[in-house]
Amino acid sequence: MSDNRDIIVKNLSYTYPDGTPALKDVCFEITKGENVALVGQNGAGKSTLLLHLNGVIENNNGCITIVGKQLDKKNVPDIRKKVGVVFQDPDDQLFMSTVFDDVAFGPINMGFSEETVKERVKKSLQKVGLSGFEERCPHHLSFGEKKRISVATVLSMTPDILLLDEPTSNLDPGGRRNIIETLKTLDSTKIIASHDIESLLEICDNAILMDKGRVVATGRSEDILTDIELLNSHGLEAPSIVKMLGDDVIPLLRDNFDSSQIKRHEKTIKKAISKKRKKEIFCK
Amino acid sequence: MSDNRDIIVKNLSYTYPDGTPALKDVCFEITKGENVALVGQNGAGKSTLLLHLNGVIENNNGCITIVGKQLDKKNVPDIRKKVGVVFQDPDDQLFMSTVFDDVAFGPINMGFSEETVKERVKKSLQKVGLSGFEERCPHHLSFGEKKRISVATVLSMTPDILLLDEPTSNLDPGGRRNIIETLKTLDSTKIIASHDIESLLEICDNAILMDKGRVVATGRSEDILTDIELLNSHGLEAPSIVKMLGDDVIPLLRDNFDSSQIKRHEKTIKKAISKKRKKEIFCK
Amino acid sequence: MTHFDIDKYAYLKSPFHNFDPRAKVLCFLLLIFSIVLLNDIRVLLIAFISTIILVLISKIPLLFILKRFKWVALFIFAVLVVLPFTVPGENAFYIGFLSVSHSGILLATRVSLKAFSVMLLIFPMLSTMKFVIFIKTLEHFKIPDKLVQMISFIYRYIFVVSNEFQRTLRSVSSRNVGKKTRIFRHHILSNIIGMTLVRSYERGERIRIAMLSRGYNGNMKTLNSFRMTKKDLIKCSIIIIWSISLHVIVLTKILDLARVVNSV
Amino acid sequence: MVHIADGILAPEIWISGFILTGVLLIYTLSKIKIEDVPKISLVASAVFVSSLLYVPLGPSSVHLLFVGLAGILLGLGAFPAVFLAVVLQAFLFQHGGVTTIGINSLTMGLPALISYGIFVVVIKKLSWKKRFVFGGSLAGGIAILLAVLLTSTVLVVTGKEFIGLVVLLVASHIPVIVIETVLVGGITEFLQKVKPEMLVEVKK
Ligand SMILES: Nc1ncnc2c1ncn2[C@@H]1O[C@H](COP(=O)(O)OP(=O)(O)OP(=O)(O)O)[C@@H](O)[C@H]1O
Ligand SMILES: Nc1ncnc2c1ncn2[C@@H]1O[C@H](COP(=O)(O)OP(=O)(O)OP(=O)(O)O)[C@@H](O)[C@H]1O
Ligand SMILES: [Mg+2]
Ligand SMILES: [Mg+2]
């Protein structure tokens, strides 16, 4: 295919039925295999945007193209096969009476054989660190466990495009690490909406910054997510590690801060600190 | 009063009706005005514990004393007046048809005059950064906005004891900052269950670490929440800034990492790094 | 997530919006019962027109009322379609080979006039106040405590249930791809409803706790308190007198008199 | 459509409807515990909400009643639940009538109570594994059947001219009976698996 753009959004606007404007003239393009961070204040419109890309919200105000197909009533079923969503609230995601049934729901619908389905369920549960939870009722789990199962229900479908709304919220740091590592190994095109900028820096190549329903900046995540002034001016904050080290932090982050790495990176860190200091002095 | 212990929990065990054990022989005491961090893996039993302290889960297996009163059927209504809870899931918390009514619900029930109620609502909404949302419907908000309103509904009651389950999850970094600063200024005794260890280090004096329903460590939060090995052995991780700087990070954290502070703290940082390095070498 | 628009127009300003809720409910109930007890089709027409005037005064947007019509409309539609053909009586005219009876049309008209009048009256009565206020009003009427508590919980839970239902639907549809057999679909539907019930049940329980922990003790308190004013008394009297006069018109046969006078 | 609107029934009928409903209400209310109030309200809301839902069926659609389900979940409490659902439907959605609240509560509430009885008998007397599906289906289906029959009776008693309406009513509810038989069975099984404490307590 000559066109390797997986997602094209053009002039998308949306107002909720109660009159709250949520998206205003949103435009962007995402190429195959790209990992995109979606950041913005509470209420910026991130979830609303993701709900559009899977056809959950119907809207004729704008134009969305997914893997070459325009998103409309006719194409929605086809597109949903390609797009997996993890909702922000895990209660929106889980509805079967056992964890197994819930994770198997997607693959069964896609028509896989029993063998394959079982295989897929097992693998996905492993990836989120909840092997052995097959027979539990998803409804009777801790909040974080529910969140992990939500991720598993989508992983089991290995969709071409993954939309993740706050995949790491309410996860314990270990679980967060797991999800991050899993996401890094997946080839799918991904959009990740999150307030956990540190994780985003680790996973994503590019970033989209939203404010009050508009896209206000797009670019490489190293540039956008470490730009303290830009973030501040849109109600966000850089993670403290970035505040301290600036964009020198990226290689450290991607190496996951093993104590041994600290040693290896000592030079970078010192350099970063003195650079910062100079800037301080220079600014005054 | 000679006894200034606000919360005493003795030998508390609990198993959910479906047979999942959630608490095992939990014991601890919390003095008036203390800020306590409650950490542990997903499913460790944090929410279950908090639900006990407000009498939401009834349980005769153990003994809970709140502000000198034993928690039993008879005392529950009295105790609930003293204890405010922010649930992990904001949808459990919001039940009126406008944000104003929801935030006013507590104060009205406490019998305040109309003036005072309006005043309190206004202030609480200000504190969570959602002034002007009074007439919106709480169910038609973004997830993070709901979370903020949940916090406001409890702030408006200024209870003696505050139980917060993940107060910062799903908040944008600015909102998170707001909540942290607000919590720091409140005099109430607080227990905060969270995976956001960085915030906890900033707010809390003491910490309780849980694993699989047991309390496995208690102590000053500087000691517990920066102990990388301890955290790792219970499935948690220290924030990357702690990984880098160890417990030298505390003063920096409490100063909130202003660029200007970086300069002031340069020495600490450099010292921390070289200390770490020495430890590295020493360990090998 | 629908909120059913229950309180949507409780914030407007009209003579009915600032009517004392207790008096308002009683007066309107009286009017409703009085209209249903009418049989004279001409008086019914007068009553119907007066109903429309009341609705206009209440400022509730007509579009909103029309949307709600679909529920009654179903029943009325059935009545209008069936009765004229099935009620035996003097023939009025034919549609195709079906005969339409005089008395059928009359009956159908009478039934629809009553049904529509009542449904219209509910708007100025209830859409002009917040539902919480209605619940408080019931408390004033000495309705058994258990019932009042149930109503206020039901009101809360309606939203819980519909929210949970829509959420479940949403999650199913986002992963529901490919073709399924009938059996599978029925299995899914009972699962969805069952899960909605369980979720609502648990969510409802947690919300109840949240209410309790914020000082709820069985009655919904809001910032309003009721006061009867002179204006309320006047409004009351107007509605009560009107309800009674509808029947006076029938009893005294004024309308027939008019015809007699005319023919003379 | 089993809700009768205002204006059809003769005053004697709807007044006796109110009286009977009142008696049944007082009796059932005295039997339920205050702790059960939230659960009853919840099921009432569920009945209420689902009665606003339309299930597509071929070219047309039907709406479900779940009276039987209310019986299975609440036992005697089903009556006040159905009563309140009827009241709110009339007042909030102009669905049904005001003067017919009594009659409508009876035609829907009695079947709920009866299906509760059926369910209890099935669960007590049978011991095979699928008895919950069976009991649920039976209760769900019979409840609708009874509701339709009761409504028809009321209409016929009011006047012979309504026989045409009765035919339409019965015909349009045959699919509902089938759907609810299947659905309530499935739901009962689901609940028995996931949250058995929601079903009405059956002492063996
Ligand atoms: N169901 C709804 N009805 C009406 N308005 C809504 C609804 N859901 C969200 N909104 C509004 O739309 C805007 C965008 O909401 P959205 O949920 O997309 O934000 P978000 O970026 O995902 O925020 P968060 O970080 O809190 O999840 C907000 O102003 C919100 O109040
Ligand atoms: N309603 C329930 N029924 C049965 N088991 C439950 C229920 N809620 C939680 N559990 C189980 O109880 C244990 C403790 O759960 P709890 O919600 O207290 O964990 P938590 O520490 O709050 O976790 P998280 O960080 O994910 O919120 C977990 O093993 C969980 O699976
Ligand atoms: Mg969101
Ligand atoms: Mg929890």
mmCIF file with all atom_site columns, N, CA and C in Angstrom, chain A residues 228 232 237 240 243-244 276 280 284, chain B residues 177 251-266 269:
data_model
loop_
_atom_site.group_PDB
_atom_site.id
_atom_site.type_symbol
_atom_site.label_atom_id
_atom_site.label_alt_id
_atom_site.label_comp_id
_atom_site.label_asym_id
_atom_site.label_entity_id
_atom_site.label_seq_id
_atom_site.pdbx_PDB_ins_code
_atom_site.Cartn_x
_atom_site.Cartn_y
_atom_site.Cartn_z
_atom_site.occupancy
_atom_site.B_iso_or_equiv
_atom_site.pdbx_formal_charge
_atom_site.auth_seq_id
_atom_site.auth_comp_id
_atom_site.auth_asym_id
_atom_site.auth_atom_id
_atom_site.pdbx_PDB_model_num
ATOM 1  N N  . ILE A 1 228 ? 8.806  22.257 29.580 1.00 0.00 ? 228 ILE A N  1
ATOM 2  C CA . ILE A 1 228 ? 8.130  22.650 30.816 1.00 0.00 ? 228 ILE A CA 1
ATOM 3  C C  . ILE A 1 228 ? 7.201  23.841 30.617 1.00 0.00 ? 228 ILE A C  1
ATOM 4  N N  . ASN A 1 232 ? 3.212  23.753 31.176 1.00 0.00 ? 232 ASN A N  1
ATOM 5  C CA . ASN A 1 232 ? 2.621  24.632 32.187 1.00 0.00 ? 232 ASN A CA 1
ATOM 6  C C  . ASN A 1 232 ? 1.545  25.528 31.610 1.00 0.00 ? 232 ASN A C  1
ATOM 7  N N  . GLU A 1 237 ? 2.042  19.584 34.037 1.00 0.00 ? 237 GLU A N  1
ATOM 8  C CA . GLU A 1 237 ? 3.328  19.719 34.706 1.00 0.00 ? 237 GLU A CA 1
ATOM 9  C C  . GLU A 1 237 ? 4.237  18.627 34.186 1.00 0.00 ? 237 GLU A C  1
ATOM 10 N N  . SER A 1 240 ? 8.730  15.185 37.852 1.00 0.00 ? 240 SER A N  1
ATOM 11 C CA . SER A 1 240 ? 9.818  15.857 38.575 1.00 0.00 ? 240 SER A CA 1
ATOM 12 C C  . SER A 1 240 ? 11.185 15.479 38.033 1.00 0.00 ? 240 SER A C  1
ATOM 13 N N  . LYS A 1 243 ? 11.783 17.755 35.330 1.00 0.00 ? 243 LYS A N  1
ATOM 14 C CA . LYS A 1 243 ? 12.061 19.085 35.849 1.00 0.00 ? 243 LYS A CA 1
ATOM 15 C C  . LYS A 1 243 ? 13.515 19.186 36.254 1.00 0.00 ? 243 LYS A C  1
ATOM 16 N N  . MET A 1 244 ? 14.022 18.082 36.780 1.00 0.00 ? 244 MET A N  1
ATOM 17 C CA . MET A 1 244 ? 15.386 18.137 37.269 1.00 0.00 ? 244 MET A CA 1
ATOM 18 C C  . MET A 1 244 ? 16.391 18.009 36.143 1.00 0.00 ? 244 MET A C  1
ATOM 19 N N  . LYS A 1 276 ? 21.288 23.040 33.679 1.00 0.00 ? 276 LYS A N  1
ATOM 20 C CA . LYS A 1 276 ? 20.141 23.682 34.292 1.00 0.00 ? 276 LYS A CA 1
ATOM 21 C C  . LYS A 1 276 ? 20.595 24.891 35.096 1.00 0.00 ? 276 LYS A C  1
ATOM 22 N N  . GLU A 1 280 ? 19.637 28.789 34.748 1.00 0.00 ? 280 GLU A N  1
ATOM 23 C CA . GLU A 1 280 ? 19.164 29.578 35.888 1.00 0.00 ? 280 GLU A CA 1
ATOM 24 C C  . GLU A 1 280 ? 19.868 30.920 35.931 1.00 0.00 ? 280 GLU A C  1
ATOM 25 N N  . LYS A 1 284 ? 18.612 34.897 34.943 1.00 0.00 ? 284 LYS A N  1
ATOM 26 C CA . LYS A 1 284 ? 18.432 35.961 35.924 1.00 0.00 ? 284 LYS A CA 1
ATOM 27 C C  . LYS A 1 284 ? 19.116 37.251 35.514 1.00 0.00 ? 284 LYS A C  1
ATOM 28 N N  . ARG B 1 177 ? -1.342 18.427 41.692 1.00 0.00 ? 177 ARG B N  1
ATOM 29 C CA . ARG B 1 177 ? -0.643 19.416 42.503 1.00 0.00 ? 177 ARG B CA 1
ATOM 30 C C  . ARG B 1 177 ? -1.630 20.110 43.453 1.00 0.00 ? 177 ARG B C  1
ATOM 31 N N  . PRO B 1 251 ? 13.686 16.494 50.827 1.00 0.00 ? 251 PRO B N  1
ATOM 32 C CA . PRO B 1 251 ? 13.577 17.964 50.861 1.00 0.00 ? 251 PRO B CA 1
ATOM 33 C C  . PRO B 1 251 ? 13.239 18.556 49.501 1.00 0.00 ? 251 PRO B C  1
ATOM 34 N N  . LEU B 1 252 ? 13.801 17.975 48.454 1.00 0.00 ? 252 LEU B N  1
ATOM 35 C CA . LEU B 1 252 ? 13.486 18.469 47.108 1.00 0.00 ? 252 LEU B CA 1
ATOM 36 C C  . LEU B 1 252 ? 12.008 18.318 46.820 1.00 0.00 ? 252 LEU B C  1
ATOM 37 N N  . LEU B 1 253 ? 11.488 17.120 47.122 1.00 0.00 ? 253 LEU B N  1
ATOM 38 C CA . LEU B 1 253 ? 10.077 16.851 46.862 1.00 0.00 ? 253 LEU B CA 1
ATOM 39 C C  . LEU B 1 253 ? 9.192  17.840 47.596 1.00 0.00 ? 253 LEU B C  1
ATOM 40 N N  . ARG B 1 254 ? 9.517  18.045 48.885 1.00 0.00 ? 254 ARG B N  1
ATOM 41 C CA . ARG B 1 254 ? 8.642  18.910 49.669 1.00 0.00 ? 254 ARG B CA 1
ATOM 42 C C  . ARG B 1 254 ? 8.725  20.353 49.192 1.00 0.00 ? 254 ARG B C  1
ATOM 43 N N  . ASP B 1 255 ? 9.810  20.675 48.495 1.00 0.00 ? 255 ASP B N  1
ATOM 44 C CA . ASP B 1 255 ? 9.922  22.015 47.913 1.00 0.00 ? 255 ASP B CA 1
ATOM 45 C C  . ASP B 1 255 ? 9.293  22.104 46.536 1.00 0.00 ? 255 ASP B C  1
ATOM 46 N N  . ASN B 1 256 ? 8.835  20.965 46.050 1.00 0.00 ? 256 ASN B N  1
ATOM 47 C CA . ASN B 1 256 ? 8.135  20.936 44.771 1.00 0.00 ? 256 ASN B CA 1
ATOM 48 C C  . ASN B 1 256 ? 8.997  21.331 43.578 1.00 0.00 ? 256 ASN B C  1
ATOM 49 N N  . PHE B 1 257 ? 10.294 21.032 43.637 1.00 0.00 ? 257 PHE B N  1
ATOM 50 C CA . PHE B 1 257 ? 11.103 21.057 42.433 1.00 0.00 ? 257 PHE B CA 1
ATOM 51 C C  . PHE B 1 257 ? 11.033 22.276 41.553 1.00 0.00 ? 257 PHE B C  1
ATOM 52 N N  . ASP B 1 258 ? 10.977 23.412 42.144 1.00 0.00 ? 258 ASP B N  1
ATOM 53 C CA . ASP B 1 258 ? 11.063 24.609 41.312 1.00 0.00 ? 258 ASP B CA 1
ATOM 54 C C  . ASP B 1 258 ? 12.439 24.636 40.666 1.00 0.00 ? 258 ASP B C  1
ATOM 55 N N  . SER B 1 259 ? 12.514 25.156 39.454 1.00 0.00 ? 259 SER B N  1
ATOM 56 C CA . SER B 1 259 ? 13.824 25.176 38.809 1.00 0.00 ? 259 SER B CA 1
ATOM 57 C C  . SER B 1 259 ? 14.838 25.850 39.721 1.00 0.00 ? 259 SER B C  1
ATOM 58 N N  . SER B 1 260 ? 14.379 26.905 40.399 1.00 0.00 ? 260 SER B N  1
ATOM 59 C CA . SER B 1 260 ? 15.330 27.623 41.244 1.00 0.00 ? 260 SER B CA 1
ATOM 60 C C  . SER B 1 260 ? 15.824 26.740 42.388 1.00 0.00 ? 260 SER B C  1
ATOM 61 N N  . GLN B 1 261 ? 14.933 25.805 42.825 1.00 0.00 ? 261 GLN B N  1
ATOM 62 C CA . GLN B 1 261 ? 15.375 24.926 43.905 1.00 0.00 ? 261 GLN B CA 1
ATOM 63 C C  . GLN B 1 261 ? 16.441 23.944 43.448 1.00 0.00 ? 261 GLN B C  1
ATOM 64 N N  . ILE B 1 262 ? 16.313 23.576 42.179 1.00 0.00 ? 262 ILE B N  1
ATOM 65 C CA . ILE B 1 262 ? 17.296 22.620 41.674 1.00 0.00 ? 262 ILE B CA 1
ATOM 66 C C  . ILE B 1 262 ? 18.689 23.156 41.987 1.00 0.00 ? 262 ILE B C  1
ATOM 67 N N  . LYS B 1 263 ? 18.841 24.429 41.692 1.00 0.00 ? 263 LYS B N  1
ATOM 68 C CA . LYS B 1 263 ? 20.135 25.056 41.914 1.00 0.00 ? 263 LYS B CA 1
ATOM 69 C C  . LYS B 1 263 ? 20.505 24.945 43.393 1.00 0.00 ? 263 LYS B C  1
ATOM 70 N N  . ARG B 1 264 ? 19.520 25.288 44.255 1.00 0.00 ? 264 ARG B N  1
ATOM 71 C CA . ARG B 1 264 ? 19.797 25.278 45.672 1.00 0.00 ? 264 ARG B CA 1
ATOM 72 C C  . ARG B 1 264 ? 20.172 23.881 46.153 1.00 0.00 ? 264 ARG B C  1
ATOM 73 N N  . HIS B 1 265 ? 19.573 22.905 45.492 1.00 0.00 ? 265 HIS B N  1
ATOM 74 C CA . HIS B 1 265 ? 19.779 21.547 45.971 1.00 0.00 ? 265 HIS B CA 1
ATOM 75 C C  . HIS B 1 265 ? 20.894 20.833 45.237 1.00 0.00 ? 265 HIS B C  1
ATOM 76 N N  . GLU B 1 266 ? 21.607 21.565 44.408 1.00 0.00 ? 266 GLU B N  1
ATOM 77 C CA . GLU B 1 266 ? 22.576 20.897 43.546 1.00 0.00 ? 266 GLU B CA 1
ATOM 78 C C  . GLU B 1 266 ? 23.500 19.985 44.342 1.00 0.00 ? 266 GLU B C  1
ATOM 79 N N  . ILE B 1 269 ? 21.983 16.753 45.382 1.00 0.00 ? 269 ILE B N  1
ATOM 80 C CA . ILE B 1 269 ? 21.829 15.833 44.261 1.00 0.00 ? 269 ILE B CA 1
ATOM 81 C C  . ILE B 1 269 ? 23.153 15.160 43.938 1.00 0.00 ? 269 ILE B C  1
#
